[in-house]
Amino acid sequence: MRKGVKPLEDILSLDLTDEQKYFYRQKGFLSIPRITTDEEIAWLKTIYDKLFVDRTGEEKGLFYDLAGPRGHDGREELPQVLGPDISIPELRESIYYKNAKRLSRQLLALNQEVHVGGHMIYKPAKYGAETPWHQDEAYWNPEVFSNGLSIWMPLDSVTKASGCMQFIPGSHKGDVKWHRHINDNPLVHGLMTDDVDSSKAIACPLQPGGATFHHTRTLHYTAPNTTDNPRRAYILVCSGPEKKRDKPAYRPWQEEERQAMKAAKIDVEYL
């Protein structure tokens, strides 16, 4: 526990209603107005900014531009830090982290602990790139049936203009769609799909400390940040037990990236 911070149950311990759980099952996403405190958001901003200024984990492939090719020397438009809790273990004691685990278990209908991974994505003011339409499972291990969801929390007020989350309701009920790398460049880790009707999108603007949850197959998108303010987001991925597939799912874009990284002699730990 962080010094001077009260136990979670004394500050903000949350539960979801049956209506919220039903909405998530039907729509594949859920938005809530509060998952942590304003005090903790201020503390997280300090950590967040330092991680990006220091380019934490870059030597291990844990810091890179999600919208640009690996190793490019141009302006970074969608920088990302993977595994921030690896270098800052105190993040695992945060109200956000604990509530994310608690609420994820409720949405996944699990009695046991969930596995948690995290990353942070930054959209700089005025030029932060879009995160194209995609499904998270397109990135995930093709040898298993995934059993997880993502929690997306902004550290700043977010609107469509700054890059709040947008979802296609019910899209989690289908299979993983065909994906390709942004700009069709396999050295760009970011994926996108063209198989989406964006007219059905539901935007979820939030204040700092609010959060969205979405299923691993829910189509989602965030627009470019055209505002004068940065858009800082801290994402946690919570998952339960996975079932092994008889045959790996066909996701050639993952192999394309591995081969492109190998040819470019780029070695990162997470691939």
PDB file of C-alpha atoms in Angstrom:
ATOM      1  CA  MET A   1       0.000   0.000   0.000  1.00  0.00           C
ATOM      2  CA  ARG A   2       1.232   3.513  -0.790  1.00  0.00           C
ATOM      3  CA  LYS A   3       2.319   5.547   2.222  1.00  0.00           C
ATOM      4  CA  GLY A   4      -0.473   7.655   3.633  1.00  0.00           C
ATOM      5  CA  VAL A   5      -3.196   5.992   1.562  1.00  0.00           C
ATOM      6  CA  LYS A   6      -6.169   4.429   3.328  1.00  0.00           C
ATOM      7  CA  PRO A   7      -7.234   0.852   2.570  1.00  0.00           C
ATOM      8  CA  LEU A   8      -9.293   0.503  -0.585  1.00  0.00           C
ATOM      9  CA  GLU A   9     -12.456  -0.425   1.265  1.00  0.00           C
ATOM     10  CA  ASP A  10     -12.300   2.859   3.184  1.00  0.00           C
ATOM     11  CA  ILE A  11     -12.151   4.973   0.022  1.00  0.00           C
ATOM     12  CA  LEU A  12     -13.918   3.603  -3.042  1.00  0.00           C
ATOM     13  CA  SER A  13     -15.050   0.007  -3.264  1.00  0.00           C
ATOM     14  CA  LEU A  14     -17.344  -0.578  -6.213  1.00  0.00           C
ATOM     15  CA  ASP A  15     -19.825  -3.176  -7.392  1.00  0.00           C
ATOM     16  CA  LEU A  16     -21.751  -3.373 -10.657  1.00  0.00           C
ATOM     17  CA  THR A  17     -25.525  -3.601 -10.828  1.00  0.00           C
ATOM     18  CA  ASP A  18     -27.329  -6.415 -12.603  1.00  0.00           C
ATOM     19  CA  GLU A  19     -28.396  -3.878 -15.236  1.00  0.00           C
ATOM     20  CA  GLN A  20     -24.770  -2.917 -15.908  1.00  0.00           C
ATOM     21  CA  LYS A  21     -23.704  -6.543 -16.208  1.00  0.00           C
ATOM     22  CA  TYR A  22     -26.579  -7.238 -18.610  1.00  0.00           C
ATOM     23  CA  PHE A  23     -25.678  -4.183 -20.701  1.00  0.00           C
ATOM     24  CA  TYR A  24     -22.075  -5.399 -20.956  1.00  0.00           C
ATOM     25  CA  ARG A  25     -23.154  -8.905 -22.001  1.00  0.00           C
ATOM     26  CA  GLN A  26     -25.445  -7.506 -24.693  1.00  0.00           C
ATOM     27  CA  LYS A  27     -23.379  -4.593 -25.993  1.00  0.00           C
ATOM     28  CA  GLY A  28     -19.798  -5.733 -25.320  1.00  0.00           C
ATOM     29  CA  PHE A  29     -18.830  -2.575 -23.468  1.00  0.00           C
ATOM     30  CA  LEU A  30     -19.711  -0.554 -20.383  1.00  0.00           C
ATOM     31  CA  SER A  31     -18.946   2.987 -19.254  1.00  0.00           C
ATOM     32  CA  ILE A  32     -18.877   4.045 -15.596  1.00  0.00           C
ATOM     33  CA  PRO A  33     -18.341   7.575 -14.234  1.00  0.00           C
ATOM     34  CA  ARG A  34     -15.879   6.687 -11.488  1.00  0.00           C
ATOM     35  CA  ILE A  35     -13.347   3.945 -10.768  1.00  0.00           C
ATOM     36  CA  THR A  36     -10.826   5.866  -8.661  1.00  0.00           C
ATOM     37  CA  THR A  37     -10.397   9.143  -6.791  1.00  0.00           C
ATOM     38  CA  ASP A  38      -9.271  12.573  -7.948  1.00  0.00           C
ATOM     39  CA  GLU A  39      -6.370  12.313  -5.504  1.00  0.00           C
ATOM     40  CA  GLU A  40      -5.157   9.122  -7.140  1.00  0.00           C
ATOM     41  CA  ILE A  41      -5.543  10.596 -10.637  1.00  0.00           C
ATOM     42  CA  ALA A  42      -3.155  13.399  -9.611  1.00  0.00           C
ATOM     43  CA  TRP A  43      -0.648  10.799  -8.362  1.00  0.00           C
ATOM     44  CA  LEU A  44      -1.019   8.730 -11.548  1.00  0.00           C
ATOM     45  CA  LYS A  45      -0.419  11.768 -13.764  1.00  0.00           C
ATOM     46  CA  THR A  46       2.971  12.315 -12.115  1.00  0.00           C
ATOM     47  CA  ILE A  47       3.973   8.695 -12.725  1.00  0.00           C
ATOM     48  CA  TYR A  48       2.542   8.668 -16.232  1.00  0.00           C
ATOM     49  CA  ASP A  49       4.407  11.780 -17.350  1.00  0.00           C
ATOM     50  CA  LYS A  50       7.716  10.540 -15.991  1.00  0.00           C
ATOM     51  CA  LEU A  51       7.366   7.165 -17.733  1.00  0.00           C
ATOM     52  CA  PHE A  52       6.909   8.884 -21.092  1.00  0.00           C
ATOM     53  CA  VAL A  53       9.608  11.512 -20.564  1.00  0.00           C
ATOM     54  CA  ASP A  54      12.060   8.756 -19.591  1.00  0.00           C
ATOM     55  CA  ARG A  55      10.868   6.479 -22.435  1.00  0.00           C
ATOM     56  CA  THR A  56      10.732   3.736 -19.846  1.00  0.00           C
ATOM     57  CA  GLY A  57      11.510   0.239 -21.130  1.00  0.00           C
ATOM     58  CA  GLU A  58      12.505   1.355 -24.635  1.00  0.00           C
ATOM     59  CA  GLU A  59      15.584  -0.866 -24.628  1.00  0.00           C
ATOM     60  CA  LYS A  60      13.310  -3.874 -24.019  1.00  0.00           C
ATOM     61  CA  GLY A  61      10.704  -2.906 -26.615  1.00  0.00           C
ATOM     62  CA  LEU A  62       8.274  -1.646 -23.989  1.00  0.00           C
ATOM     63  CA  PHE A  63       8.173   1.943 -25.280  1.00  0.00           C
ATOM     64  CA  TYR A  64       7.382   2.680 -28.922  1.00  0.00           C
ATOM     65  CA  ASP A  65       5.082   4.584 -31.262  1.00  0.00           C
ATOM     66  CA  LEU A  66       1.956   2.487 -31.790  1.00  0.00           C
ATOM     67  CA  ALA A  67       1.148   4.381 -34.999  1.00  0.00           C
ATOM     68  CA  GLY A  68       4.631   4.411 -36.529  1.00  0.00           C
ATOM     69  CA  PRO A  69       7.195   1.835 -37.663  1.00  0.00           C
ATOM     70  CA  ARG A  70       9.656   0.495 -35.145  1.00  0.00           C
ATOM     71  CA  GLY A  71      12.787   2.564 -34.821  1.00  0.00           C
ATOM     72  CA  HIS A  72      11.555   5.573 -36.786  1.00  0.00           C
ATOM     73  CA  ASP A  73      13.152   8.897 -35.871  1.00  0.00           C
ATOM     74  CA  GLY A  74      10.204  11.146 -36.700  1.00  0.00           C
ATOM     75  CA  ARG A  75       7.592  12.671 -34.450  1.00  0.00           C
ATOM     76  CA  GLU A  76       5.860  10.106 -32.227  1.00  0.00           C
ATOM     77  CA  GLU A  77       2.107  10.434 -32.679  1.00  0.00           C
ATOM     78  CA  LEU A  78       0.823   7.591 -30.496  1.00  0.00           C
ATOM     79  CA  PRO A  79       3.539   6.596 -28.013  1.00  0.00           C
ATOM     80  CA  GLN A  80       2.868   3.679 -25.698  1.00  0.00           C
ATOM     81  CA  VAL A  81       4.431   2.267 -22.521  1.00  0.00           C
ATOM     82  CA  LEU A  82       3.854  -1.439 -21.910  1.00  0.00           C
ATOM     83  CA  GLY A  83       3.872  -2.913 -18.407  1.00  0.00           C
ATOM     84  CA  PRO A  84       4.228   0.316 -16.394  1.00  0.00           C
ATOM     85  CA  ASP A  85       3.756  -1.665 -13.180  1.00  0.00           C
ATOM     86  CA  ILE A  86       6.976  -3.553 -13.930  1.00  0.00           C
ATOM     87  CA  SER A  87       9.008  -0.438 -13.163  1.00  0.00           C
ATOM     88  CA  ILE A  88       6.453   1.058 -10.743  1.00  0.00           C
ATOM     89  CA  PRO A  89       5.088  -1.877  -8.675  1.00  0.00           C
ATOM     90  CA  GLU A  90       3.119   0.565  -6.505  1.00  0.00           C
ATOM     91  CA  LEU A  91       0.629   0.800  -9.370  1.00  0.00           C
ATOM     92  CA  ARG A  92      -0.614  -2.645  -8.367  1.00  0.00           C
ATOM     93  CA  GLU A  93      -1.716  -1.203  -5.023  1.00  0.00           C
ATOM     94  CA  SER A  94      -3.721   1.605  -6.604  1.00  0.00           C
ATOM     95  CA  ILE A  95      -7.463   1.976  -6.181  1.00  0.00           C
ATOM     96  CA  TYR A  96      -7.795   1.810  -9.957  1.00  0.00           C
ATOM     97  CA  TYR A  97      -5.898  -1.483 -10.200  1.00  0.00           C
ATOM     98  CA  LYS A  98      -7.898  -3.093  -7.391  1.00  0.00           C
ATOM     99  CA  ASN A  99     -11.265  -1.884  -8.603  1.00  0.00           C
ATOM    100  CA  ALA A 100     -10.404  -2.987 -12.149  1.00  0.00           C
ATOM    101  CA  LYS A 101      -9.749  -6.500 -10.857  1.00  0.00           C
ATOM    102  CA  ARG A 102     -12.874  -6.481  -8.721  1.00  0.00           C
ATOM    103  CA  LEU A 103     -15.233  -5.290 -11.456  1.00  0.00           C
ATOM    104  CA  SER A 104     -13.627  -7.475 -14.115  1.00  0.00           C
ATOM    105  CA  ARG A 105     -14.314 -10.564 -12.035  1.00  0.00           C
ATOM    106  CA  GLN A 106     -17.956  -9.499 -11.883  1.00  0.00           C
ATOM    107  CA  LEU A 107     -18.203  -8.989 -15.648  1.00  0.00           C
ATOM    108  CA  LEU A 108     -16.341 -12.222 -16.391  1.00  0.00           C
ATOM    109  CA  ALA A 109     -18.389 -14.096 -13.740  1.00  0.00           C
ATOM    110  CA  LEU A 110     -15.234 -15.422 -12.084  1.00  0.00           C
ATOM    111  CA  ASN A 111     -14.675 -16.342  -8.444  1.00  0.00           C
ATOM    112  CA  GLN A 112     -10.897 -16.579  -8.711  1.00  0.00           C
ATOM    113  CA  GLU A 113      -8.285 -13.882  -9.220  1.00  0.00           C
ATOM    114  CA  VAL A 114      -7.740 -12.493 -12.696  1.00  0.00           C
ATOM    115  CA  HIS A 115      -4.423 -12.000 -14.469  1.00  0.00           C
ATOM    116  CA  VAL A 116      -3.686  -8.309 -15.024  1.00  0.00           C
ATOM    117  CA  GLY A 117      -1.495  -6.611 -17.611  1.00  0.00           C
ATOM    118  CA  GLY A 118      -1.275  -2.923 -18.351  1.00  0.00           C
ATOM    119  CA  HIS A 119      -0.187  -0.258 -20.784  1.00  0.00           C
ATOM    120  CA  MET A 120      -0.414   3.502 -21.204  1.00  0.00           C
ATOM    121  CA  ILE A 121      -1.159   5.324 -24.465  1.00  0.00           C
ATOM    122  CA  TYR A 122      -0.510   9.025 -25.012  1.00  0.00           C
ATOM    123  CA  LYS A 123      -2.127  11.276 -27.617  1.00  0.00           C
ATOM    124  CA  PRO A 124      -0.199  14.569 -27.737  1.00  0.00           C
ATOM    125  CA  ALA A 125      -2.233  17.769 -27.981  1.00  0.00           C
ATOM    126  CA  LYS A 126      -3.225  18.797 -31.531  1.00  0.00           C
ATOM    127  CA  TYR A 127      -1.556  15.912 -33.381  1.00  0.00           C
ATOM    128  CA  GLY A 128      -2.037  12.674 -31.429  1.00  0.00           C
ATOM    129  CA  ALA A 129      -2.945  10.030 -34.010  1.00  0.00           C
ATOM    130  CA  GLU A 130      -6.139   8.018 -34.186  1.00  0.00           C
ATOM    131  CA  THR A 131      -6.276   4.467 -32.926  1.00  0.00           C
ATOM    132  CA  PRO A 132      -8.040   2.780 -35.861  1.00  0.00           C
ATOM    133  CA  TRP A 133     -10.974   0.396 -35.539  1.00  0.00           C
ATOM    134  CA  HIS A 134      -9.790  -2.970 -34.242  1.00  0.00           C
ATOM    135  CA  GLN A 135     -10.477  -5.832 -31.845  1.00  0.00           C
ATOM    136  CA  ASP A 136      -8.001  -6.521 -29.059  1.00  0.00           C
ATOM    137  CA  GLU A 137      -8.102 -10.262 -29.643  1.00  0.00           C
ATOM    138  CA  ALA A 138      -6.424  -9.692 -33.014  1.00  0.00           C
ATOM    139  CA  TYR A 139      -3.241  -9.060 -31.003  1.00  0.00           C
ATOM    140  CA  TRP A 140      -3.678 -11.972 -28.624  1.00  0.00           C
ATOM    141  CA  ASN A 141      -2.393 -15.539 -28.550  1.00  0.00           C
ATOM    142  CA  PRO A 142      -4.064 -17.444 -31.428  1.00  0.00           C
ATOM    143  CA  GLU A 143      -3.577 -20.770 -29.669  1.00  0.00           C
ATOM    144  CA  VAL A 144      -6.199 -20.130 -26.986  1.00  0.00           C
ATOM    145  CA  PHE A 145      -9.765 -18.928 -26.621  1.00  0.00           C
ATOM    146  CA  SER A 146      -9.352 -15.635 -24.804  1.00  0.00           C
ATOM    147  CA  ASN A 147     -11.314 -14.890 -21.656  1.00  0.00           C
ATOM    148  CA  GLY A 148     -10.686 -11.272 -20.840  1.00  0.00           C
ATOM    149  CA  LEU A 149     -11.567  -7.635 -21.151  1.00  0.00           C
ATOM    150  CA  SER A 150      -9.888  -4.240 -21.133  1.00  0.00           C
ATOM    151  CA  ILE A 151     -10.426  -1.331 -18.770  1.00  0.00           C
ATOM    152  CA  TRP A 152      -9.650   2.097 -20.216  1.00  0.00           C
ATOM    153  CA  MET A 153      -9.270   5.029 -17.827  1.00  0.00           C
ATOM    154  CA  PRO A 154      -8.444   8.609 -18.874  1.00  0.00           C
ATOM    155  CA  LEU A 155      -6.311  10.869 -16.718  1.00  0.00           C
ATOM    156  CA  ASP A 156      -7.760  13.870 -18.565  1.00  0.00           C
ATOM    157  CA  SER A 157     -11.280  14.850 -19.619  1.00  0.00           C
ATOM    158  CA  VAL A 158     -11.939  13.090 -22.929  1.00  0.00           C
ATOM    159  CA  THR A 159     -14.331  13.862 -25.769  1.00  0.00           C
ATOM    160  CA  LYS A 160     -14.627  12.624 -29.345  1.00  0.00           C
ATOM    161  CA  ALA A 161     -12.314  15.483 -30.347  1.00  0.00           C
ATOM    162  CA  SER A 162      -9.559  14.419 -27.947  1.00  0.00           C
ATOM    163  CA  GLY A 163      -9.915  10.663 -28.431  1.00  0.00           C
ATOM    164  CA  CYS A 164     -12.488   9.129 -26.108  1.00  0.00           C
ATOM    165  CA  MET A 165     -13.390   5.491 -26.630  1.00  0.00           C
ATOM    166  CA  GLN A 166     -15.966   4.604 -29.299  1.00  0.00           C
ATOM    167  CA  PHE A 167     -17.550   1.166 -29.613  1.00  0.00           C
ATOM    168  CA  ILE A 168     -19.709  -0.826 -32.035  1.00  0.00           C
ATOM    169  CA  PRO A 169     -22.451  -2.348 -29.834  1.00  0.00           C
ATOM    170  CA  GLY A 170     -22.804  -6.119 -30.102  1.00  0.00           C
ATOM    171  CA  SER A 171     -19.668  -6.568 -32.216  1.00  0.00           C
ATOM    172  CA  HIS A 172     -18.216  -8.898 -29.564  1.00  0.00           C
ATOM    173  CA  LYS A 173     -20.719 -11.566 -30.568  1.00  0.00           C
ATOM    174  CA  GLY A 174     -18.970 -12.240 -33.879  1.00  0.00           C
ATOM    175  CA  ASP A 175     -15.558 -13.690 -34.692  1.00  0.00           C
ATOM    176  CA  VAL A 176     -12.250 -11.851 -34.932  1.00  0.00           C
ATOM    177  CA  LYS A 177     -12.277  -9.890 -38.179  1.00  0.00           C
ATOM    178  CA  TRP A 178      -9.477  -9.625 -40.718  1.00  0.00           C
ATOM    179  CA  HIS A 179      -6.866  -7.131 -39.545  1.00  0.00           C
ATOM    180  CA  ARG A 180      -3.897  -5.445 -41.142  1.00  0.00           C
ATOM    181  CA  HIS A 181      -1.091  -3.261 -39.868  1.00  0.00           C
ATOM    182  CA  ILE A 182      -1.525   0.512 -39.958  1.00  0.00           C
ATOM    183  CA  ASN A 183      -0.295   1.797 -43.354  1.00  0.00           C
ATOM    184  CA  ASP A 184       0.078  -1.883 -44.325  1.00  0.00           C
ATOM    185  CA  ASN A 185       3.516  -1.778 -42.704  1.00  0.00           C
ATOM    186  CA  PRO A 186       4.250  -4.848 -40.539  1.00  0.00           C
ATOM    187  CA  LEU A 187       6.859  -2.825 -38.633  1.00  0.00           C
ATOM    188  CA  VAL A 188       3.933  -0.835 -37.232  1.00  0.00           C
ATOM    189  CA  HIS A 189       2.546  -2.754 -34.274  1.00  0.00           C
ATOM    190  CA  GLY A 190      -0.849  -1.060 -34.452  1.00  0.00           C
ATOM    191  CA  LEU A 191      -3.621  -3.032 -36.182  1.00  0.00           C
ATOM    192  CA  MET A 192      -6.808  -1.989 -37.942  1.00  0.00           C
ATOM    193  CA  THR A 193      -9.773  -3.581 -39.644  1.00  0.00           C
ATOM    194  CA  ASP A 194     -11.770  -2.272 -42.589  1.00  0.00           C
ATOM    195  CA  ASP A 195     -14.743  -4.511 -41.796  1.00  0.00           C
ATOM    196  CA  VAL A 196     -16.718  -2.061 -39.676  1.00  0.00           C
ATOM    197  CA  ASP A 197     -19.780   0.159 -40.004  1.00  0.00           C
ATOM    198  CA  SER A 198     -18.655   3.234 -38.087  1.00  0.00           C
ATOM    199  CA  SER A 199     -22.121   4.807 -38.367  1.00  0.00           C
ATOM    200  CA  LYS A 200     -23.143   2.497 -35.515  1.00  0.00           C
ATOM    201  CA  ALA A 201     -20.427   3.800 -33.174  1.00  0.00           C
ATOM    202  CA  ILE A 202     -21.261   4.893 -29.624  1.00  0.00           C
ATOM    203  CA  ALA A 203     -18.841   7.426 -28.118  1.00  0.00           C
ATOM    204  CA  CYS A 204     -18.090   7.398 -24.381  1.00  0.00           C
ATOM    205  CA  PRO A 205     -16.783  10.790 -23.199  1.00  0.00           C
ATOM    206  CA  LEU A 206     -15.469  10.688 -19.641  1.00  0.00           C
ATOM    207  CA  GLN A 207     -14.054  12.797 -16.867  1.00  0.00           C
ATOM    208  CA  PRO A 208     -10.712  11.815 -15.280  1.00  0.00           C
ATOM    209  CA  GLY A 209     -11.188   8.729 -13.143  1.00  0.00           C
ATOM    210  CA  GLY A 210     -14.116   7.372 -15.121  1.00  0.00           C
ATOM    211  CA  ALA A 211     -13.619   4.162 -17.087  1.00  0.00           C
ATOM    212  CA  THR A 212     -14.871   1.970 -19.883  1.00  0.00           C
ATOM    213  CA  PHE A 213     -14.786  -1.829 -20.033  1.00  0.00           C
ATOM    214  CA  HIS A 214     -14.839  -3.733 -23.301  1.00  0.00           C
ATOM    215  CA  HIS A 215     -14.807  -7.348 -24.422  1.00  0.00           C
ATOM    216  CA  THR A 216     -11.748  -8.653 -26.243  1.00  0.00           C
ATOM    217  CA  ARG A 217     -13.750  -8.847 -29.504  1.00  0.00           C
ATOM    218  CA  THR A 218     -15.596  -5.522 -29.258  1.00  0.00           C
ATOM    219  CA  LEU A 219     -14.709  -3.203 -32.137  1.00  0.00           C
ATOM    220  CA  HIS A 220     -13.391   0.085 -30.798  1.00  0.00           C
ATOM    221  CA  TYR A 221     -11.721   3.274 -31.967  1.00  0.00           C
ATOM    222  CA  THR A 222     -10.338   6.573 -30.687  1.00  0.00           C
ATOM    223  CA  ALA A 223     -10.116   9.660 -32.892  1.00  0.00           C
ATOM    224  CA  PRO A 224      -7.068  11.902 -33.350  1.00  0.00           C
ATOM    225  CA  ASN A 225      -6.530  14.432 -30.583  1.00  0.00           C
ATOM    226  CA  THR A 226      -7.293  17.771 -32.206  1.00  0.00           C
ATOM    227  CA  THR A 227      -7.612  19.674 -28.914  1.00  0.00           C
ATOM    228  CA  ASP A 228      -5.114  21.883 -27.115  1.00  0.00           C
ATOM    229  CA  ASN A 229      -4.796  19.387 -24.263  1.00  0.00           C
ATOM    230  CA  PRO A 230      -3.003  16.022 -24.065  1.00  0.00           C
ATOM    231  CA  ARG A 231      -4.990  12.809 -23.815  1.00  0.00           C
ATOM    232  CA  ARG A 232      -3.490  10.413 -21.306  1.00  0.00           C
ATOM    233  CA  ALA A 233      -5.014   6.949 -20.884  1.00  0.00           C
ATOM    234  CA  TYR A 234      -4.066   4.069 -18.590  1.00  0.00           C
ATOM    235  CA  ILE A 235      -5.361   0.676 -19.736  1.00  0.00           C
ATOM    236  CA  LEU A 236      -5.532  -2.567 -17.780  1.00  0.00           C
ATOM    237  CA  VAL A 237      -6.277  -5.953 -19.349  1.00  0.00           C
ATOM    238  CA  CYS A 238      -7.850  -8.508 -17.028  1.00  0.00           C
ATOM    239  CA  SER A 239      -8.257 -12.141 -18.010  1.00  0.00           C
ATOM    240  CA  GLY A 240      -9.350 -15.420 -16.498  1.00  0.00           C
ATOM    241  CA  PRO A 241      -8.440 -19.019 -17.358  1.00  0.00           C
ATOM    242  CA  GLU A 242      -7.962 -19.677 -21.066  1.00  0.00           C
ATOM    243  CA  LYS A 243      -8.918 -22.764 -23.031  1.00  0.00           C
ATOM    244  CA  LYS A 244      -6.455 -24.109 -25.589  1.00  0.00           C
ATOM    245  CA  ARG A 245      -7.694 -24.345 -29.180  1.00  0.00           C
ATOM    246  CA  ASP A 246      -7.473 -27.610 -31.094  1.00  0.00           C
ATOM    247  CA  LYS A 247      -5.999 -25.564 -33.942  1.00  0.00           C
ATOM    248  CA  PRO A 248      -4.519 -22.040 -33.728  1.00  0.00           C
ATOM    249  CA  ALA A 249      -6.691 -19.257 -35.126  1.00  0.00           C
ATOM    250  CA  TYR A 250      -5.548 -17.914 -38.494  1.00  0.00           C
ATOM    251  CA  ARG A 251      -4.025 -14.493 -37.837  1.00  0.00           C
ATOM    252  CA  PRO A 252      -1.293 -13.984 -40.442  1.00  0.00           C
ATOM    253  CA  TRP A 253      -0.727 -10.365 -39.455  1.00  0.00           C
ATOM    254  CA  GLN A 254       0.995 -11.597 -36.283  1.00  0.00           C
ATOM    255  CA  GLU A 255       3.490 -13.697 -38.263  1.00  0.00           C
ATOM    256  CA  GLU A 256       4.023 -10.826 -40.716  1.00  0.00           C
ATOM    257  CA  GLU A 257       5.124  -8.624 -37.829  1.00  0.00           C
ATOM    258  CA  ARG A 258       7.466 -11.257 -36.411  1.00  0.00           C
ATOM    259  CA  GLN A 259       9.116 -11.770 -39.797  1.00  0.00           C
ATOM    260  CA  ALA A 260       9.419  -8.028 -40.435  1.00  0.00           C
ATOM    261  CA  MET A 261      10.995  -7.479 -37.014  1.00  0.00           C
ATOM    262  CA  LYS A 262      13.407 -10.346 -37.624  1.00  0.00           C
ATOM    263  CA  ALA A 263      14.414  -8.956 -41.027  1.00  0.00           C
ATOM    264  CA  ALA A 264      14.959  -5.517 -39.498  1.00  0.00           C
ATOM    265  CA  LYS A 265      17.014  -7.148 -36.708  1.00  0.00           C
ATOM    266  CA  ILE A 266      14.725  -5.722 -34.067  1.00  0.00           C
ATOM    267  CA  ASP A 267      14.508  -7.921 -31.002  1.00  0.00           C
ATOM    268  CA  VAL A 268      11.900  -7.175 -28.334  1.00  0.00           C
ATOM    269  CA  GLU A 269      10.896  -9.264 -25.369  1.00  0.00           C
ATOM    270  CA  TYR A 270       7.116  -9.259 -25.752  1.00  0.00           C
ATOM    271  CA  LEU A 271       6.969 -10.815 -29.238  1.00  0.00           C
TER     272      LEU A 271
END
